[in-house]
Coordinates of C-alpha atoms in Angstrom, one line a residue:
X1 CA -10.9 -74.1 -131.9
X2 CA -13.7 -71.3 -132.5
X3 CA -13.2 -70.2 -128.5
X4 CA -9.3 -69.9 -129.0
X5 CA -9.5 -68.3 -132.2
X6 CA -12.2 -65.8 -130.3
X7 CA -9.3 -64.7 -127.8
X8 CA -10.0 -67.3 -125.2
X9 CA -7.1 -68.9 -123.8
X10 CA -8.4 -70.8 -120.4
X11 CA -11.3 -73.6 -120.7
X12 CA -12.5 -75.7 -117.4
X13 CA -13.5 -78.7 -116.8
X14 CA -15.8 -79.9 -114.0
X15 CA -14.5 -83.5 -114.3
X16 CA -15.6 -83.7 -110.9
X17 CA -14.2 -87.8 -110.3
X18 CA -12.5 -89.8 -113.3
X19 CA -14.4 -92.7 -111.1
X20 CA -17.6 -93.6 -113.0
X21 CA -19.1 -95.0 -109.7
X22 CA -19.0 -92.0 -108.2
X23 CA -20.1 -89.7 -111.0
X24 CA -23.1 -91.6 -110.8
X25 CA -23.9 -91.4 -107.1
X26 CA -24.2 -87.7 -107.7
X27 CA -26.8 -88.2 -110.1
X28 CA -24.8 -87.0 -113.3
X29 CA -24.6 -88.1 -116.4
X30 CA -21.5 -88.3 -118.5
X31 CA -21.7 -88.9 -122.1
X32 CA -18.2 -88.6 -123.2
X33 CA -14.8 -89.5 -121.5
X34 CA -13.7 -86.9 -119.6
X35 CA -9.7 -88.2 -120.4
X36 CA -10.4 -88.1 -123.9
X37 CA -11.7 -84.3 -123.5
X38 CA -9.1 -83.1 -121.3
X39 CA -6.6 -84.3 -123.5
X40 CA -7.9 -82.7 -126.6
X41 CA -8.3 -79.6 -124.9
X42 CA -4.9 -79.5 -123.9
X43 CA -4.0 -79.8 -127.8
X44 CA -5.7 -76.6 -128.5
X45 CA -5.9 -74.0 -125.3
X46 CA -2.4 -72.9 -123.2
X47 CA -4.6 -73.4 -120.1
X48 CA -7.1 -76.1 -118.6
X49 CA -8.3 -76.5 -115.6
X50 CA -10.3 -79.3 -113.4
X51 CA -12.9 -79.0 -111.3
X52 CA -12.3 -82.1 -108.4
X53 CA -14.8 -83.0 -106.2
X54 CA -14.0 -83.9 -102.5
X55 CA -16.4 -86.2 -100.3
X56 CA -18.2 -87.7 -102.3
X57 CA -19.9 -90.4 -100.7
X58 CA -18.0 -93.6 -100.8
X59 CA -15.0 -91.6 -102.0
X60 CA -11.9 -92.9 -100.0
X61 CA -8.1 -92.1 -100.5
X62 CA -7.2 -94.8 -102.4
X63 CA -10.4 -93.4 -105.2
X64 CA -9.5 -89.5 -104.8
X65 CA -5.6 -90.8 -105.4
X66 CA -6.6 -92.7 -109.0
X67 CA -8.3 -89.3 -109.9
X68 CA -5.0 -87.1 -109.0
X69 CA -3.1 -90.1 -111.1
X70 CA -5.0 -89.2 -113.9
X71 CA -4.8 -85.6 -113.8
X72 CA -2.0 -85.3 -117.0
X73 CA 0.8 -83.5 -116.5
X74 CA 0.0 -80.5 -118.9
X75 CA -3.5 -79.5 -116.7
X76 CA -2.0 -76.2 -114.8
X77 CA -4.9 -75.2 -112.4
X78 CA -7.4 -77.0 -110.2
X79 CA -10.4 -75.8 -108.6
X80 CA -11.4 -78.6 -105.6
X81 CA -14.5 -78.0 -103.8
X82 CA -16.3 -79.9 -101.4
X83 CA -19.6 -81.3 -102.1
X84 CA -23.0 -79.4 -100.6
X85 CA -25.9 -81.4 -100.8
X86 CA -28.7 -78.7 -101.9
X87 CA -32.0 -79.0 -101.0
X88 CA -35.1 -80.6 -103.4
X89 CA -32.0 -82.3 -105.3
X90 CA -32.3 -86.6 -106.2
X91 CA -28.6 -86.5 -104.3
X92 CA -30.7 -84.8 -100.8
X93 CA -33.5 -87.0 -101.1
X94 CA -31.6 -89.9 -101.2
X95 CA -29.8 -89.1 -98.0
X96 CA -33.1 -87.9 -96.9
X97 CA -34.6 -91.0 -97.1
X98 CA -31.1 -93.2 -95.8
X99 CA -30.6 -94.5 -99.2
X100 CA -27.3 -92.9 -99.2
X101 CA -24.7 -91.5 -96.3
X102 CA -22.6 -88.9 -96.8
X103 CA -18.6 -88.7 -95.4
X104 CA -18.5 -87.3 -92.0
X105 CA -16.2 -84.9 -91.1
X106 CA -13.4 -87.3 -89.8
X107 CA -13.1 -88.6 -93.4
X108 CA -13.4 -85.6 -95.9
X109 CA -10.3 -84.5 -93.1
X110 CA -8.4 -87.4 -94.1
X111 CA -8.9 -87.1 -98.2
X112 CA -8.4 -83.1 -97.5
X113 CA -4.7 -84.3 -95.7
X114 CA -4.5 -85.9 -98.9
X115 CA -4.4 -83.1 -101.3
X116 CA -2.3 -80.7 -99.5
X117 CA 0.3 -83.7 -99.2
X118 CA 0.2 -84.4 -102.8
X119 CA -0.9 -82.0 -104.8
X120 CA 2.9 -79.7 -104.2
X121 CA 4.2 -82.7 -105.3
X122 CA 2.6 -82.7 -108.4
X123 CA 3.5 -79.1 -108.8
X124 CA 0.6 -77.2 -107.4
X125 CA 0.4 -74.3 -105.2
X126 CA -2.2 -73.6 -102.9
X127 CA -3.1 -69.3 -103.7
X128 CA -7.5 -69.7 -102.6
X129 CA -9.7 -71.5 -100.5
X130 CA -10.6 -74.1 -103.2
X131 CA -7.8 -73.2 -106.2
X132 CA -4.3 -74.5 -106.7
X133 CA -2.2 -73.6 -110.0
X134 CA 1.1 -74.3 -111.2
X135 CA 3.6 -71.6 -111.9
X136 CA 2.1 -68.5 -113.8
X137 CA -1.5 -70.8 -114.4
X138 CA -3.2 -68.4 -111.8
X139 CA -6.9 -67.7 -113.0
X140 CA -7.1 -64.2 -113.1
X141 CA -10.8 -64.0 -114.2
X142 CA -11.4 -65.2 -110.9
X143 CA -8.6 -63.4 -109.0
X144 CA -10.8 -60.3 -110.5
X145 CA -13.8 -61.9 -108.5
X146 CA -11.7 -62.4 -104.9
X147 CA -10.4 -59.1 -105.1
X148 CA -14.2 -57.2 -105.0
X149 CA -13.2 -55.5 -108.6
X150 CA -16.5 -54.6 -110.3
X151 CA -17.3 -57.2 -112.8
X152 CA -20.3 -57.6 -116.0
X153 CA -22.2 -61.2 -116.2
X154 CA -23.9 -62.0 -119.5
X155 CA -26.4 -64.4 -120.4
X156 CA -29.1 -66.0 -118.4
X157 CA -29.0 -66.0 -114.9
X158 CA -25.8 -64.3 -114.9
X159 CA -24.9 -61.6 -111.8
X160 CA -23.1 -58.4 -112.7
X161 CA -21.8 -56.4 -109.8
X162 CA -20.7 -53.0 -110.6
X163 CA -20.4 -49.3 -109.0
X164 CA -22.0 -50.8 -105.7
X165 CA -25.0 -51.9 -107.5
X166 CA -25.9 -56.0 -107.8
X167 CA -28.1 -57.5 -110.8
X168 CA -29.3 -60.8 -111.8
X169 CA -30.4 -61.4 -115.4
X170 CA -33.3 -63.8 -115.7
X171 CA -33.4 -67.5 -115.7
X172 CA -33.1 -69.7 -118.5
X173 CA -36.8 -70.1 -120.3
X174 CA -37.5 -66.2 -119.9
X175 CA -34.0 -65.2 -120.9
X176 CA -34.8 -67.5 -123.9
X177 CA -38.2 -66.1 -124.5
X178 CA -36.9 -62.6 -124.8
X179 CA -37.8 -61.8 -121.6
X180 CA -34.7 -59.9 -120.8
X181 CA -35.5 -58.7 -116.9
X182 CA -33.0 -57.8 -113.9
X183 CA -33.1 -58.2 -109.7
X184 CA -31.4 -55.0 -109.2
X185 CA -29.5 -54.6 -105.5
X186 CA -28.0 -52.0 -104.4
X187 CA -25.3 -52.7 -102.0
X188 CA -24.8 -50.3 -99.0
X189 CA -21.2 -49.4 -98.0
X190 CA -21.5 -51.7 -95.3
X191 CA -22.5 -54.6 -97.4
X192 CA -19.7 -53.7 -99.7
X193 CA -16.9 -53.5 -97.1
X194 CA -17.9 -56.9 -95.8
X195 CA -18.1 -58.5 -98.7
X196 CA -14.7 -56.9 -99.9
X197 CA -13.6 -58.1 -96.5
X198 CA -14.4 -62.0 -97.1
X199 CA -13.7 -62.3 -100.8
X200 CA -10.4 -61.0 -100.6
X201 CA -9.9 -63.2 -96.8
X202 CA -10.3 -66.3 -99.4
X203 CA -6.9 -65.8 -100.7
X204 CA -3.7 -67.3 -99.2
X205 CA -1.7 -64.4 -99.5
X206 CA -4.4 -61.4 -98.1
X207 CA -4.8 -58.3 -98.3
X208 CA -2.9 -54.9 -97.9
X209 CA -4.7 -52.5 -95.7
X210 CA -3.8 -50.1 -97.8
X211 CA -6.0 -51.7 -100.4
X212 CA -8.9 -51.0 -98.0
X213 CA -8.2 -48.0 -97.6
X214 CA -7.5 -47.3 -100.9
X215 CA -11.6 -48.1 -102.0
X216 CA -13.3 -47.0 -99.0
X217 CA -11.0 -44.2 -97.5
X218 CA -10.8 -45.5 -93.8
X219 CA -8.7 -48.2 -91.8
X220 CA -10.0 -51.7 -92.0
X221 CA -9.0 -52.1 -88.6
X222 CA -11.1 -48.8 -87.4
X223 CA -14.2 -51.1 -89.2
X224 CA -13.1 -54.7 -88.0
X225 CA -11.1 -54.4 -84.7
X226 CA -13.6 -56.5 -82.6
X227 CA -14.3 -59.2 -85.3
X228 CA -10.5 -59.4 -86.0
X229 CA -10.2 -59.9 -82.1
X230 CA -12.6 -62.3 -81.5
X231 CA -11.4 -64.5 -84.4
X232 CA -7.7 -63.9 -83.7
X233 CA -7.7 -67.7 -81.5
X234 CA -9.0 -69.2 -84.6
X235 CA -6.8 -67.5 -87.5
X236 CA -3.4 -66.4 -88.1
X237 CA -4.1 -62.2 -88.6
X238 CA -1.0 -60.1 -89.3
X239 CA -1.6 -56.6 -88.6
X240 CA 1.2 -54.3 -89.4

């Protein structure tokens, strides 16, 4: 209630699976029900949103269906991503050491056929990579992120990007310590239009060149001509 009272009107979830079973293959531990959350949630913010997991192994469509079920009505934005297994985790060295086997490709296809079947059906509209909303449940917070637009992290570990300049705040027990340091980056213009480039590719509905333009005075097609033609077999580019 503090958080909505503060101004904040969006909280996330990263429910991950409703599935137990799988929650625990990851390695996670969940101390509280994650219906029982959601739904309170819903009671007090205007927005929620669920982070969904795809391919998890041993997740099948019949397991990824139960967790869409469950989704209740009044959840308005999703955020879906597919699992990476990261190195010098318990979930790598299990599949390291054959204890575990992740999906192959053929099958995370399949549960990915899945969601884009379903998912309009429940109301939700595909508008990035890995986000689906509802009508007017757009995150805009992160729409600020996909569009390049300079933007301040705070707290520990957080990344601030700003003015063509990168910094990361310091981890967790020197943060905590008082230790308040920063990895400073400066980004050249190159850096910057590439970046700009592939953030703002990860929506479904593009870019204007004119936007490109617009922050760094020149043609993205004077920049990108040979990427965008060696690509064009592989992706639907509109250039007008």
């Amino acid at each position: 209630v503090g958080y909505k009272q503060a101004g904040i009107n969006r909280i996330s979830f990263g429910v991950q699976s409703y599935n137990s079973e799988q929650i625990n293959t990851l390695g996670r531990q969940r101390h509280s029900d994650p219906a029982t959350l959601v739904n309170a949630a819903i009671n007090i913010f205007p927005r929620v949103s669920l982070d969904i997991m795809l391919g998890i192994p041993g997740q099948t469509v019949v397991s990824l269906q139960n967790d869409l079920n469950k989704i209740p009505q009044d959840v308005g934005h999703l955020s879906i991503y597919e699992l990476t297994l990261y190195p010098k985790t318990r979930l790598a060295s299990r599949v390291s050491k054959g204890l575990l086997c992740l999906n192959d490709d053929d099958v995370n296809e399949v549960l990915e056929n899945l969601l884009q079947e379903q998912l309009p059906k429940m109301g939700f509209s595909q508008y990035e990579v890995s986000n689906y909303a509802k009508r007017g449940q757009q995150a805009k917070h992160n729409v600020h992120y996909w569009r390049y637009d300079d933007y301040l992290g705070v707290g520990a570990g957080a990344v601030s990007t700003w003015a063509g300049q990168r910094t990361t705040n310091s981890l967790l027990d020197p943060y905590l310590a008082g230790i308040r340091t920063a990895d400073v980056e400066h980004l050249s213009i190159t850096t910057q239009k590439l970046e700009w480039a592939m953030m703002n590719l990860r929506l479904t509905n593009g870019f204007l060149r004119e936007s490109y333009v617009e922050r760094f005075g020149k043609d993205i097609i004077d920049d990108f001509l040979e990427a965008f033609e060696k690509t064009a077999e592989f992706f639907r580019v509109s250039m007008e």
